[in-house]
Amino acid sequence: MSLAKEIKRRRTFGIVSHPDAGKTTLTEKLLLFGGAIQEAGAVKSNKIKKGATSDFMEIERQRGISVATSVLAFEYEGIKINILDTPGHKDFAEDTFRTLTAVDSVIVVIDVAKGVEEQTEKLVEVCRMRKIPMLVFINKMDREGKDAFELLDEIEQKLNLTVTPLSFPIGMGYDFKGIYNIWEKNINLFSGDSRKNIEETVEIDDLNDDFLEKVIGGKFAEELRENVELVTGVYPDFDQEAYLNAEQQPVFFGSALNNFGVRELLDAFVEIAPPPRPKQSEERLIKPNEKEFTGFVFKIHANMDPRHRDRLAFVKIVSGVFERNTPYLHVRHDKKLKFSSPNAFFAERKEIVDVSYPGDIVGLHDTGNFKIGDTLTEGESIHYKGIPAFSPEHFRYINNADPMKSKQLEKGIDQLMDEGVAQLFTLELNGRKVIGTVGALQYEVIQYRLEHEYGAKCTYEPLNVHKACWIEPKDPKSDEYKEFIRVKQRFLAKDKRGHMVFFADSPFTLQMTQQKYPNVKLHFVSEYK
Ligand code: G4P
């Protein structure tokens, strides 16, 4: 098959949701439809169970699952689908943000009873800013929840989206009758039998036909007619261009647990969701159909087996064909590397592959060469953008608790930071090391992993920092900047790339500093240009 055909038949996407909305269940049902798994329960939830924060076996178990489910690939009607897993837990939000740099579209799952929740808001905002096409799936229609119109309003307002329902529920909860598919003009009747894979579909070309009464009863027929009239009157028609430009978001209703509405979602998805999209590098826009291979690392996973310390770097292929045993340029190191056993991912396993195409993810064994964000090419010096670090929310000094093991500690910290577990800062004044994280859970993970994987021990000390800001002086030689550096010396640190950051201890300090030094810009994201 030609490169163009391979590109056209690929869909690489992520499912984003607040924990518990049904992401794992939906993923599993999609895999069932694709024939990639045979039974429910095969996809393990990667969520951190409540109260498990100090249970390290639980953390290890989660990491194991997280490797296994990082990429789930399957074929559906000739289309190769790659689902990239995104952790829902807020402490791992950065992982999710980074994974979103490697998807070409997303499906947003919302719980009909809970509506728009905090994590959904954050993740959708990132997708909106990056102009990632989004489909919305409103889940758990078999339960009592919010009124469909009320929920659509909430989605528009809280998530700032322009929705257009492509299906509409008939009743809800106990009274849930099924779904009218506006897109295909038929009704799927809900049987409530979760074991059933095939739904009963009734074609309805004209909703005014008396036949509708026979199918769903008078009350629901009347209600459906009114609702569909309202939908067509209030919401814009589906416009694929607008969807692809992230200006319109089609909405589907269903119940993942009951396997209901999932086929409609999948069918619409393969038809309208984009194949691999071009990606901006610092130098130029790279198109997937360019002959030469390029790709970037968006995730690094340490091996769980203590006897094999190598890691797996996840590379999204942006253009060209990736081939096994071919030397590729590691742009940051300006060094050619060859990979003898690149992994491709399937529903429940990984396998060595000879060739991969744009949209695919390959897992490369790495002994410490890669950092998140690294670019691989056939020789051209390009740098993919868009994997920024965000200001952490928590900050602590890290101390060595075993002086005999300082080398191990250094190596461990270095590698964990490359994996993107947390960020390391070094204070300008005294060289002390500070670890910044998105959630408190990471400190336990780091301490545990340092001890078990590197044989090093650490302790933490509290540090009162509100935000870390990356500093951009208008003129590094100006008196204003010199004064800023002198006055703020105690609060300055370097990040791992050697970029200067300012630790603000409160929102007030931040505001005052910005007022006093207007020509020293403070950014909350490391990649601000
Ligand atoms: P997540 O990955 O987004 O965190 O959610 P997950 O799929 O694990 O689903 C969270 C809970 O919601 C699970 O129940 C799951 O069975 C349930 N669920 C998912 N889809 C539906 C649906 O369409 N209808 C109903 N009624 N429930 C749904 P749990 O009790 O937390 O877990 P489990 O013991 O059933 O696995």
Short mmCIF file of N, CA and C in Angstrom, two decimals, residues 171-298:
data_model
loop_
_atom_site.label_atom_id
_atom_site.label_comp_id
_atom_site.label_asym_id
_atom_site.label_seq_id
_atom_site.Cartn_x
_atom_site.Cartn_y
_atom_site.Cartn_z
N GLY A 171 -35.91 9.41 26.22
CA GLY A 171 -36.03 9.07 27.64
C GLY A 171 -34.67 8.95 28.28
N MET A 172 -34.68 8.53 29.53
CA MET A 172 -33.42 8.45 30.27
C MET A 172 -33.59 7.57 31.49
N GLY A 173 -32.49 7.04 31.98
CA GLY A 173 -32.53 6.23 33.20
C GLY A 173 -33.47 5.05 33.05
N TYR A 174 -34.39 4.93 34.00
CA TYR A 174 -35.32 3.81 34.00
C TYR A 174 -36.16 3.80 32.72
N ASP A 175 -36.44 5.00 32.23
CA ASP A 175 -37.30 5.16 31.05
C ASP A 175 -36.52 5.26 29.75
N PHE A 176 -35.27 4.91 29.77
CA PHE A 176 -34.44 5.10 28.58
C PHE A 176 -34.88 4.12 27.48
N LYS A 177 -35.33 4.68 26.37
CA LYS A 177 -35.88 3.84 25.30
C LYS A 177 -34.86 3.57 24.20
N GLY A 178 -33.97 4.52 24.04
CA GLY A 178 -33.00 4.34 22.97
C GLY A 178 -32.50 5.68 22.44
N ILE A 179 -31.96 5.63 21.24
CA ILE A 179 -31.34 6.83 20.69
C ILE A 179 -31.76 7.03 19.25
N TYR A 180 -32.15 8.27 18.94
CA TYR A 180 -32.43 8.58 17.55
C TYR A 180 -31.14 9.07 16.93
N ASN A 181 -30.75 8.42 15.86
CA ASN A 181 -29.49 8.79 15.21
C ASN A 181 -29.80 9.80 14.11
N ILE A 182 -29.54 11.06 14.41
CA ILE A 182 -29.86 12.14 13.47
C ILE A 182 -29.03 11.98 12.20
N TRP A 183 -27.84 11.48 12.39
CA TRP A 183 -26.86 11.31 11.31
C TRP A 183 -27.32 10.24 10.32
N GLU A 184 -27.82 9.09 10.85
CA GLU A 184 -28.21 7.99 9.96
C GLU A 184 -29.72 7.85 9.81
N LYS A 185 -30.46 8.69 10.55
CA LYS A 185 -31.92 8.66 10.54
C LYS A 185 -32.47 7.27 10.89
N ASN A 186 -32.11 6.79 12.04
CA ASN A 186 -32.72 5.56 12.53
C ASN A 186 -32.75 5.59 14.05
N ILE A 187 -33.48 4.63 14.61
CA ILE A 187 -33.57 4.56 16.07
C ILE A 187 -32.92 3.27 16.55
N ASN A 188 -32.12 3.40 17.57
CA ASN A 188 -31.58 2.22 18.22
C ASN A 188 -32.37 1.99 19.47
N LEU A 189 -32.98 0.84 19.57
CA LEU A 189 -33.78 0.57 20.76
C LEU A 189 -32.90 -0.03 21.84
N PHE A 190 -33.13 0.47 23.05
CA PHE A 190 -32.30 0.04 24.18
C PHE A 190 -32.94 -1.16 24.85
N SER A 191 -32.17 -2.23 24.99
CA SER A 191 -32.74 -3.41 25.63
C SER A 191 -32.27 -3.54 27.07
N GLY A 192 -31.20 -2.83 27.41
CA GLY A 192 -30.69 -2.91 28.78
C GLY A 192 -29.91 -4.18 29.03
N ASP A 193 -29.61 -4.90 27.97
CA ASP A 193 -28.87 -6.14 28.15
C ASP A 193 -27.41 -5.89 27.79
N SER A 194 -26.58 -5.82 28.82
CA SER A 194 -25.20 -5.42 28.59
C SER A 194 -24.40 -6.45 27.82
N ARG A 195 -24.91 -7.69 27.77
CA ARG A 195 -24.13 -8.72 27.06
C ARG A 195 -24.33 -8.65 25.56
N LYS A 196 -25.41 -7.91 25.19
CA LYS A 196 -25.72 -7.85 23.77
C LYS A 196 -24.75 -6.94 23.02
N ASN A 197 -24.26 -7.43 21.91
CA ASN A 197 -23.37 -6.62 21.11
C ASN A 197 -24.12 -5.93 19.98
N ILE A 198 -25.15 -6.60 19.52
CA ILE A 198 -25.90 -6.08 18.38
C ILE A 198 -27.15 -5.37 18.90
N GLU A 199 -27.36 -4.18 18.44
CA GLU A 199 -28.53 -3.45 18.89
C GLU A 199 -29.66 -3.63 17.86
N GLU A 200 -30.84 -3.39 18.34
CA GLU A 200 -31.97 -3.43 17.41
C GLU A 200 -32.13 -2.05 16.79
N THR A 201 -31.96 -1.99 15.49
CA THR A 201 -32.03 -0.70 14.82
C THR A 201 -33.26 -0.63 13.94
N VAL A 202 -34.00 0.46 14.08
CA VAL A 202 -35.20 0.65 13.27
C VAL A 202 -35.01 1.88 12.40
N GLU A 203 -35.15 1.71 11.09
CA GLU A 203 -34.99 2.85 10.18
C GLU A 203 -36.22 3.75 10.26
N ILE A 204 -36.03 5.03 10.45
CA ILE A 204 -37.16 5.98 10.47
C ILE A 204 -36.80 7.15 9.56
N ASP A 205 -37.33 7.11 8.32
CA ASP A 205 -36.99 8.20 7.41
C ASP A 205 -37.75 9.47 7.77
N ASP A 206 -38.98 9.27 8.25
CA ASP A 206 -39.81 10.43 8.55
C ASP A 206 -40.33 10.30 9.99
N LEU A 207 -39.93 11.23 10.83
CA LEU A 207 -40.34 11.14 12.24
C LEU A 207 -41.84 11.32 12.42
N ASN A 208 -42.54 11.88 11.40
CA ASN A 208 -43.98 12.10 11.53
C ASN A 208 -44.79 10.85 11.21
N ASP A 209 -44.09 9.84 10.75
CA ASP A 209 -44.76 8.58 10.45
C ASP A 209 -45.35 7.97 11.74
N ASP A 210 -46.59 7.44 11.64
CA ASP A 210 -47.25 6.83 12.81
C ASP A 210 -46.45 5.64 13.36
N PHE A 211 -45.63 5.13 12.50
CA PHE A 211 -44.80 3.98 12.86
C PHE A 211 -44.00 4.26 14.15
N LEU A 212 -43.64 5.54 14.31
CA LEU A 212 -42.84 5.93 15.47
C LEU A 212 -43.57 5.59 16.78
N GLU A 213 -44.91 5.84 16.79
CA GLU A 213 -45.71 5.53 17.99
C GLU A 213 -45.59 4.04 18.34
N LYS A 214 -45.63 3.23 17.27
CA LYS A 214 -45.58 1.78 17.50
C LYS A 214 -44.23 1.37 18.09
N VAL A 215 -43.20 2.08 17.66
CA VAL A 215 -41.86 1.67 18.08
C VAL A 215 -41.54 2.10 19.51
N ILE A 216 -41.87 3.35 19.84
CA ILE A 216 -41.47 3.83 21.17
C ILE A 216 -42.64 4.31 22.04
N GLY A 217 -43.84 4.22 21.52
CA GLY A 217 -45.00 4.64 22.30
C GLY A 217 -45.32 6.13 22.09
N GLY A 218 -46.58 6.49 22.33
CA GLY A 218 -47.07 7.84 22.03
C GLY A 218 -46.33 8.95 22.73
N LYS A 219 -46.11 8.79 24.02
CA LYS A 219 -45.50 9.87 24.81
C LYS A 219 -44.08 10.17 24.30
N PHE A 220 -43.33 9.11 24.11
CA PHE A 220 -41.94 9.31 23.69
C PHE A 220 -41.85 9.77 22.23
N ALA A 221 -42.83 9.33 21.41
CA ALA A 221 -42.82 9.73 19.99
C ALA A 221 -43.02 11.25 19.91
N GLU A 222 -43.98 11.72 20.69
CA GLU A 222 -44.27 13.16 20.69
C GLU A 222 -43.04 13.96 21.16
N GLU A 223 -42.50 13.47 22.23
CA GLU A 223 -41.33 14.14 22.83
C GLU A 223 -40.15 14.17 21.86
N LEU A 224 -39.92 13.04 21.19
CA LEU A 224 -38.80 12.97 20.25
C LEU A 224 -38.98 13.95 19.10
N ARG A 225 -40.22 14.01 18.58
CA ARG A 225 -40.47 14.94 17.46
C ARG A 225 -40.14 16.37 17.89
N GLU A 226 -40.63 16.73 19.07
CA GLU A 226 -40.37 18.09 19.57
C GLU A 226 -38.88 18.34 19.75
N ASN A 227 -38.24 17.36 20.37
CA ASN A 227 -36.80 17.54 20.64
C ASN A 227 -35.98 17.67 19.37
N VAL A 228 -36.30 16.82 18.39
CA VAL A 228 -35.51 16.86 17.15
C VAL A 228 -35.77 18.18 16.41
N GLU A 229 -37.02 18.66 16.52
CA GLU A 229 -37.32 19.96 15.89
C GLU A 229 -36.48 21.06 16.55
N LEU A 230 -36.42 20.97 17.84
CA LEU A 230 -35.65 21.96 18.61
C LEU A 230 -34.15 21.86 18.25
N VAL A 231 -33.67 20.63 18.18
CA VAL A 231 -32.25 20.42 17.86
C VAL A 231 -31.94 21.04 16.50
N THR A 232 -32.78 20.73 15.50
CA THR A 232 -32.47 21.25 14.17
C THR A 232 -32.66 22.77 14.11
N GLY A 233 -33.57 23.29 14.96
CA GLY A 233 -33.77 24.74 14.96
C GLY A 233 -32.66 25.49 15.69
N VAL A 234 -32.16 24.90 16.76
CA VAL A 234 -31.23 25.63 17.63
C VAL A 234 -29.76 25.40 17.25
N TYR A 235 -29.43 24.16 16.91
CA TYR A 235 -28.01 23.86 16.69
C TYR A 235 -27.65 23.90 15.21
N PRO A 236 -26.42 24.29 14.92
CA PRO A 236 -26.01 24.36 13.51
C PRO A 236 -25.96 22.96 12.90
N ASP A 237 -26.08 22.88 11.58
CA ASP A 237 -25.91 21.59 10.90
C ASP A 237 -24.47 21.15 11.08
N PHE A 238 -24.29 19.85 11.01
CA PHE A 238 -22.93 19.35 11.12
C PHE A 238 -22.11 19.84 9.92
N ASP A 239 -20.94 20.34 10.22
CA ASP A 239 -20.06 20.89 9.19
C ASP A 239 -18.67 20.29 9.41
N GLN A 240 -18.27 19.41 8.52
CA GLN A 240 -17.03 18.68 8.77
C GLN A 240 -15.80 19.58 8.85
N GLU A 241 -15.81 20.61 7.99
CA GLU A 241 -14.68 21.53 8.01
C GLU A 241 -14.55 22.18 9.39
N ALA A 242 -15.73 22.61 9.91
CA ALA A 242 -15.74 23.28 11.21
C ALA A 242 -15.26 22.32 12.30
N TYR A 243 -15.70 21.07 12.21
CA TYR A 243 -15.25 20.06 13.19
C TYR A 243 -13.73 19.88 13.10
N LEU A 244 -13.22 19.78 11.88
CA LEU A 244 -11.77 19.57 11.71
C LEU A 244 -10.96 20.78 12.17
N ASN A 245 -11.58 21.96 12.08
CA ASN A 245 -10.88 23.17 12.55
C ASN A 245 -11.13 23.45 14.02
N ALA A 246 -11.75 22.50 14.71
CA ALA A 246 -12.08 22.62 16.13
C ALA A 246 -13.03 23.79 16.40
N GLU A 247 -13.89 24.07 15.42
CA GLU A 247 -14.87 25.15 15.60
C GLU A 247 -16.27 24.59 15.89
N GLN A 248 -16.44 23.29 15.72
CA GLN A 248 -17.73 22.67 16.02
C GLN A 248 -17.49 21.26 16.56
N GLN A 249 -18.32 20.86 17.56
CA GLN A 249 -18.10 19.56 18.17
C GLN A 249 -19.38 18.73 18.13
N PRO A 250 -19.38 17.68 17.32
CA PRO A 250 -20.55 16.80 17.28
C PRO A 250 -20.73 16.04 18.59
N VAL A 251 -21.99 15.81 18.99
CA VAL A 251 -22.27 15.14 20.25
C VAL A 251 -23.05 13.85 20.01
N PHE A 252 -22.67 12.81 20.72
CA PHE A 252 -23.38 11.53 20.68
C PHE A 252 -23.80 11.16 22.10
N PHE A 253 -24.89 10.40 22.18
CA PHE A 253 -25.35 9.92 23.49
C PHE A 253 -25.28 8.40 23.52
N GLY A 254 -25.08 7.83 24.70
CA GLY A 254 -25.06 6.37 24.77
C GLY A 254 -24.76 5.87 26.16
N SER A 255 -24.52 4.59 26.22
CA SER A 255 -24.15 3.98 27.48
C SER A 255 -23.06 2.96 27.19
N ALA A 256 -21.85 3.34 27.52
CA ALA A 256 -20.71 2.49 27.19
C ALA A 256 -20.85 1.12 27.84
N LEU A 257 -21.28 1.13 29.10
CA LEU A 257 -21.40 -0.12 29.84
C LEU A 257 -22.35 -1.08 29.14
N ASN A 258 -23.41 -0.53 28.58
CA ASN A 258 -24.40 -1.36 27.90
C ASN A 258 -24.12 -1.51 26.41
N ASN A 259 -22.95 -1.05 26.01
CA ASN A 259 -22.58 -1.19 24.61
C ASN A 259 -23.54 -0.44 23.71
N PHE A 260 -24.04 0.63 24.19
CA PHE A 260 -25.12 1.29 23.49
C PHE A 260 -24.70 2.66 22.97
N GLY A 261 -24.88 2.85 21.65
CA GLY A 261 -24.48 4.13 21.06
C GLY A 261 -23.00 4.15 20.71
N VAL A 262 -22.32 3.06 21.01
CA VAL A 262 -20.87 3.02 20.78
C VAL A 262 -20.57 2.78 19.29
N ARG A 263 -21.38 1.91 18.67
CA ARG A 263 -21.13 1.66 17.25
C ARG A 263 -21.34 2.93 16.43
N GLU A 264 -22.40 3.68 16.76
CA GLU A 264 -22.68 4.93 16.04
C GLU A 264 -21.50 5.89 16.17
N LEU A 265 -20.99 5.94 17.41
CA LEU A 265 -19.86 6.82 17.66
C LEU A 265 -18.66 6.39 16.81
N LEU A 266 -18.39 5.09 16.82
CA LEU A 266 -17.24 4.57 16.09
C LEU A 266 -17.41 4.77 14.59
N ASP A 267 -18.62 4.50 14.08
CA ASP A 267 -18.85 4.67 12.64
C ASP A 267 -18.67 6.12 12.22
N ALA A 268 -19.22 7.02 13.02
CA ALA A 268 -19.07 8.44 12.69
C ALA A 268 -17.60 8.83 12.82
N PHE A 269 -16.97 8.31 13.85
CA PHE A 269 -15.56 8.64 14.09
C PHE A 269 -14.69 8.28 12.88
N VAL A 270 -14.81 7.02 12.40
CA VAL A 270 -13.92 6.63 11.29
C VAL A 270 -14.24 7.43 10.04
N GLU A 271 -15.50 7.88 9.94
CA GLU A 271 -15.84 8.63 8.74
C GLU A 271 -15.36 10.08 8.80
N ILE A 272 -15.51 10.72 9.95
CA ILE A 272 -15.22 12.16 9.97
C ILE A 272 -13.90 12.54 10.64
N ALA A 273 -13.38 11.69 11.52
CA ALA A 273 -12.17 12.10 12.25
C ALA A 273 -10.98 12.18 11.30
N PRO A 274 -10.06 13.09 11.59
CA PRO A 274 -8.96 13.32 10.65
C PRO A 274 -7.90 12.24 10.68
N PRO A 275 -7.34 11.92 9.51
CA PRO A 275 -6.11 11.11 9.48
C PRO A 275 -4.97 11.98 10.02
N PRO A 276 -3.76 11.43 10.15
CA PRO A 276 -2.65 12.22 10.72
C PRO A 276 -2.53 13.60 10.09
N ARG A 277 -2.31 14.57 10.96
CA ARG A 277 -2.30 15.96 10.48
C ARG A 277 -0.88 16.48 10.40
N PRO A 278 -0.65 17.53 9.62
CA PRO A 278 0.69 18.14 9.58
C PRO A 278 1.06 18.65 10.96
N LYS A 279 2.36 18.77 11.22
CA LYS A 279 2.78 19.28 12.52
C LYS A 279 3.83 20.36 12.37
N GLN A 280 3.67 21.38 13.19
CA GLN A 280 4.58 22.52 13.13
C GLN A 280 5.88 22.19 13.86
N SER A 281 7.00 22.45 13.19
CA SER A 281 8.29 22.37 13.90
C SER A 281 8.80 23.80 14.02
N GLU A 282 9.88 23.98 14.75
CA GLU A 282 10.41 25.34 14.87
C GLU A 282 10.80 25.88 13.51
N GLU A 283 11.22 24.98 12.62
CA GLU A 283 11.73 25.40 11.33
C GLU A 283 10.65 25.54 10.27
N ARG A 284 9.74 24.57 10.20
CA ARG A 284 8.71 24.60 9.15
C ARG A 284 7.58 23.63 9.48
N LEU A 285 6.51 23.69 8.66
CA LEU A 285 5.39 22.77 8.83
C LEU A 285 5.72 21.46 8.11
N ILE A 286 5.58 20.34 8.83
CA ILE A 286 5.92 19.05 8.22
C ILE A 286 4.63 18.32 7.88
N LYS A 287 4.50 17.88 6.63
CA LYS A 287 3.29 17.15 6.22
C LYS A 287 3.52 15.65 6.31
N PRO A 288 2.47 14.90 6.69
CA PRO A 288 2.64 13.45 6.86
C PRO A 288 3.14 12.75 5.60
N ASN A 289 2.74 13.25 4.42
CA ASN A 289 3.10 12.53 3.19
C ASN A 289 4.50 12.88 2.67
N GLU A 290 5.27 13.63 3.44
CA GLU A 290 6.66 13.86 3.02
C GLU A 290 7.39 12.52 3.08
N LYS A 291 8.30 12.33 2.13
CA LYS A 291 8.92 11.01 2.01
C LYS A 291 9.81 10.66 3.21
N GLU A 292 10.48 11.68 3.73
CA GLU A 292 11.45 11.40 4.79
C GLU A 292 10.78 11.29 6.16
N PHE A 293 11.23 10.30 6.91
CA PHE A 293 10.67 10.07 8.23
C PHE A 293 11.03 11.19 9.22
N THR A 294 10.02 11.63 9.98
CA THR A 294 10.28 12.46 11.17
C THR A 294 9.30 12.00 12.27
N GLY A 295 9.70 12.20 13.50
CA GLY A 295 8.83 11.85 14.62
C GLY A 295 9.35 12.49 15.89
N PHE A 296 8.55 12.41 16.96
CA PHE A 296 9.01 13.00 18.22
C PHE A 296 8.58 12.14 19.41
N VAL A 297 9.36 12.26 20.47
CA VAL A 297 9.10 11.49 21.69
C VAL A 297 8.10 12.24 22.57
N PHE A 298 6.96 11.60 22.89
CA PHE A 298 5.99 12.30 23.75
C PHE A 298 5.83 11.62 25.10
#
